[in-house]
C-alpha positions as a printed Julia matrix, in Angstrom:
241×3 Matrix{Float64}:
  32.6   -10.87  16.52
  33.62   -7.01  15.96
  34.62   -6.24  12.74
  37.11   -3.15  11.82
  38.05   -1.51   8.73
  41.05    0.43   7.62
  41.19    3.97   7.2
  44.23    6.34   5.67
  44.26    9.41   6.95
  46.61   12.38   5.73
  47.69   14.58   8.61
  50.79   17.57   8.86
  52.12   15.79   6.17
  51.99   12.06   6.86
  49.76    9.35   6.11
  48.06    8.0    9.38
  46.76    4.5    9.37
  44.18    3.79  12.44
  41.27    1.41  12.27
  37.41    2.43  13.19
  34.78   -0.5   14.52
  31.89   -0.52  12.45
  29.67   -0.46  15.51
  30.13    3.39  16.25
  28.13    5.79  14.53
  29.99    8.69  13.07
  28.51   12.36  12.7
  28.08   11.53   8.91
  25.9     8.72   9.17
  22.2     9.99   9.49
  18.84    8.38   9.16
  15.75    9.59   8.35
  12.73    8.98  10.64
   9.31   10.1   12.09
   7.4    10.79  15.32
   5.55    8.17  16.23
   3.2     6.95  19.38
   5.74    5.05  21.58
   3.64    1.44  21.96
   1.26   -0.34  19.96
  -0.65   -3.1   21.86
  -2.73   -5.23  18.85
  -4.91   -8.01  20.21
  -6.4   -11.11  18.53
  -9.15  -13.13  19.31
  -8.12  -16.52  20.04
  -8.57  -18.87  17.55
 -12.09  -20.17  18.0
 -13.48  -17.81  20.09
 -15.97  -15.35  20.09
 -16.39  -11.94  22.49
 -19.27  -12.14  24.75
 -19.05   -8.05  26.03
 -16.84   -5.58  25.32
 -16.59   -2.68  27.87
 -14.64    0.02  25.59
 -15.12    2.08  22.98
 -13.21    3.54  19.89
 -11.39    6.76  21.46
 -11.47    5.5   24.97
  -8.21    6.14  27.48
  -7.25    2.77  29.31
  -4.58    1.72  31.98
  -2.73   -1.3   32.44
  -4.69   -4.01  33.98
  -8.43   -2.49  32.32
 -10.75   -5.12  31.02
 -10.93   -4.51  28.08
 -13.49   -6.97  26.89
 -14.48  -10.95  28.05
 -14.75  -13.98  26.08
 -17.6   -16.23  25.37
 -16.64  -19.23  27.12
 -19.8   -20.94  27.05
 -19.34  -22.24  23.43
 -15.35  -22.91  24.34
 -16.53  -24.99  26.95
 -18.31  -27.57  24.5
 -15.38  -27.47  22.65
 -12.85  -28.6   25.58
 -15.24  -30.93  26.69
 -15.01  -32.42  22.83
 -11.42  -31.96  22.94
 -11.08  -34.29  26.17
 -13.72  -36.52  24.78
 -11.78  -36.79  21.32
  -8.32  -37.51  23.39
 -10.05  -40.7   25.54
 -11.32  -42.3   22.56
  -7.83  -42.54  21.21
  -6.45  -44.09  24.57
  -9.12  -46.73  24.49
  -8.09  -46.83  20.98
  -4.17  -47.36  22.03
  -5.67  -50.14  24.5
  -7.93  -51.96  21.98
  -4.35  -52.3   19.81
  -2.08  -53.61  22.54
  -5.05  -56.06  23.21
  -5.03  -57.22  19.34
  -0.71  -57.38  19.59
  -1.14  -59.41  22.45
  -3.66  -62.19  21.0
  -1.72  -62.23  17.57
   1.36  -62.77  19.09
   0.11  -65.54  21.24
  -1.46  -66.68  18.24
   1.63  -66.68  16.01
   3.72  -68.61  18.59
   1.22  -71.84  18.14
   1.28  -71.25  14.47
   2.76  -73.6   11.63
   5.82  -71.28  10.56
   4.27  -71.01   6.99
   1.86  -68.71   9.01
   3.82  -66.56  10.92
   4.73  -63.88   8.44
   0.76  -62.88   8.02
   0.55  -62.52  11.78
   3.87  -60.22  11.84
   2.83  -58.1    9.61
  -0.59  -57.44  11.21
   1.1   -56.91  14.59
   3.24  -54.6   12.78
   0.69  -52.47  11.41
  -1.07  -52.26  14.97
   1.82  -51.14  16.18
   2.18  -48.2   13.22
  -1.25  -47.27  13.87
  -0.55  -47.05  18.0
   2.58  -44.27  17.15
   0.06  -42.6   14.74
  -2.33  -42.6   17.4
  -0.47  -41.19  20.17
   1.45  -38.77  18.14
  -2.23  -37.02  17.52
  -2.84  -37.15  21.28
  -0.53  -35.1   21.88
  -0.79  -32.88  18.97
  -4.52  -32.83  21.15
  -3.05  -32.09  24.25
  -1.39  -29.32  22.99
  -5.24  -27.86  21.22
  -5.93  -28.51  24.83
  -4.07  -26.84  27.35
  -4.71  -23.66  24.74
  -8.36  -24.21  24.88
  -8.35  -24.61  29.21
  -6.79  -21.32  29.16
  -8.86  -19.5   27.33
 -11.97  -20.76  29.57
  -9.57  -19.6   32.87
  -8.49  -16.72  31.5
 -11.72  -15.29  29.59
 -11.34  -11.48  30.47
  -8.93   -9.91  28.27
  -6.62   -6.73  29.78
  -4.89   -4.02  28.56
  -0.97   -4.01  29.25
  -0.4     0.23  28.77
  -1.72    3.0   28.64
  -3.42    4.87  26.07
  -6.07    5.65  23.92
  -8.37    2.27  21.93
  -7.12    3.36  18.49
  -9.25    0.96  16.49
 -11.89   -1.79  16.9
 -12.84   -4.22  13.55
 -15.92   -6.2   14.76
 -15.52   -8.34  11.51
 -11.72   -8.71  12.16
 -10.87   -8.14   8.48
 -10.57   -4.98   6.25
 -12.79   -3.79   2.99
 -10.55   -6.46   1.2
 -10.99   -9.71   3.54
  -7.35   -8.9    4.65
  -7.26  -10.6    9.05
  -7.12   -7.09  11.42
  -6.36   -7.12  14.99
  -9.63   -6.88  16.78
  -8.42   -4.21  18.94
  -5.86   -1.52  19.18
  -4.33    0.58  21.58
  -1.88    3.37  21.33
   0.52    4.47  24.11
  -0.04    8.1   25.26
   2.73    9.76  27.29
   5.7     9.22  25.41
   6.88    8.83  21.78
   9.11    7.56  19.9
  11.01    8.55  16.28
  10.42    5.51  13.85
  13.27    5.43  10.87
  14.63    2.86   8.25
  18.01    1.77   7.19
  19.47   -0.4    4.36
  21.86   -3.39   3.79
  24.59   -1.01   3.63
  24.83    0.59   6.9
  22.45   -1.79   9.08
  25.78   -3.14  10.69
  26.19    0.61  12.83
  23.9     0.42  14.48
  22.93   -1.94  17.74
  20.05   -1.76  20.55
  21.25    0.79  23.13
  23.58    2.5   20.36
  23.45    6.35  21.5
  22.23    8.28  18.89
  21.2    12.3   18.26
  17.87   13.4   16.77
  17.77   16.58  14.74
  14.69   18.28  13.62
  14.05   19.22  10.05
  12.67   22.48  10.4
  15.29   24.36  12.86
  18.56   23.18  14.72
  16.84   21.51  17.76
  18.2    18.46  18.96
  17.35   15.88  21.32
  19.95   12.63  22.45
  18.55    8.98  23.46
  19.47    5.77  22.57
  18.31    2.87  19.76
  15.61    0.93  21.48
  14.81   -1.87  19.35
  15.81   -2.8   15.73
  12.88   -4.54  13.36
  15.31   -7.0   11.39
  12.02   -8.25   9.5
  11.5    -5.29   7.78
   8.26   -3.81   9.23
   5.93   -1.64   7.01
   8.07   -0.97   4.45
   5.55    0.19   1.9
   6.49   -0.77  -1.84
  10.29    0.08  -2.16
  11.24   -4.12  -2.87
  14.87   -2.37  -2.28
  14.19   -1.24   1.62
């Protein structure tokens, strides 16, 4: 929904009343920002698995579609083959249950009725175990499917171009904090990287045109708002950003 505020303004005399959407950006609302590399690509190692080569080096230039480095899938295929092995062993534990239901229910119609409730109650709890069971199948199936794509898909590519920014062998930092294991930054184009606050985050918009003026003479340049970090991003210490 657009939202509009009212504005007085005093002209030849008379007061003026119009209204102004706060999605434009006026000429008095300005931003600070910096130059920055126009992409970041960070990649992760899948959870569980381990690089068998890696064909690039810190500093490197790459292109879309460059292996960048390949995946040990000799160790992630013992663990899908575990995975598939875990996931039968419940099914023949589903079918060991509806066995047991069956007998105790034949069992309970011959019974004297004094009898009945014990045999109830033990079909019941086969049947709470079977939903148990099958909702962990598929919580399996799930672990799965990730685990047969990362065995099909073991080489790992880079998606732009650039330069491989950083490489963390250990994957964390000097204080155990997680790092990407790899990054690349785009070469070719940049971008300018600013911040706004609660106040004035409502003018602006994805595709909002917008001027950028430099700091050190009165260059300009004109583009538009590409994308909008809601989260927060890097905002350093300021709890007020």
């Amino acid at each position: 929904m657009r939202r509009w505020r009212l504005l007085w303004l005093a002209a030849a005399g008379e007061e003026r009343r119009f209204r102004v959407s706060l999605w434009e950006i006026s000429p008095a609302d300005r931003f600070p920002g910096i130059v920055v590399a126009g992409q970041t690509e960070s990649i992760k190692l899948d959870e569980g698995m381990t690089v068998k080569e890696r064909y690039v080096e810190e500093g490197q230039q790459v292109n879309p579609g460059d292996v960048l480095f390949i995946y040990d899938t000799e160790a992630a295929q013992l663990t899908l083959e575990q995975t598939r092995l875990e996931i039968q062993s419940m099914k023949n534990s589903i079918d060991d249950a509806n066995a047991q239901i069956k007998d105790l229910t034949a069992q309970r119609a011959a019974a004297p009725e004094s009898e009945k409730l014990s045999y109830t109650l033990e079909i019941q709890t086969l049947e709470t175990n079977i939903r148990e069971t099958e909702y962990n199948i598929n919580l399996k199936q799930t672990e799965l499917t990730r685990q047969e794509a990362a065995v099909e898909q073991s080489e790992v590519k880079s998606t732009i171009q650039g330069i491989v920014s950083d490489i963390s062998e250990s994957g964390t930092d000097s204080s155990g904090n997680p790092l990407p294991y790899m990054t690349i930054t785009e070469t070719g184009s940049m971008r300018v990287k600013g911040t706004l606050n609660e106040m004035n985050r409502n003018l602006l918009y994805e595709g909002v045109p917008v001027t950028i003026r430099s700091r050190i003479d009165d260059s300009y340049w004109t583009g538009t708002l590409s994308s909008i970090n809601w989260d927060g991003g890097d905002l350093g210490t300021n709890s007020n950003g």
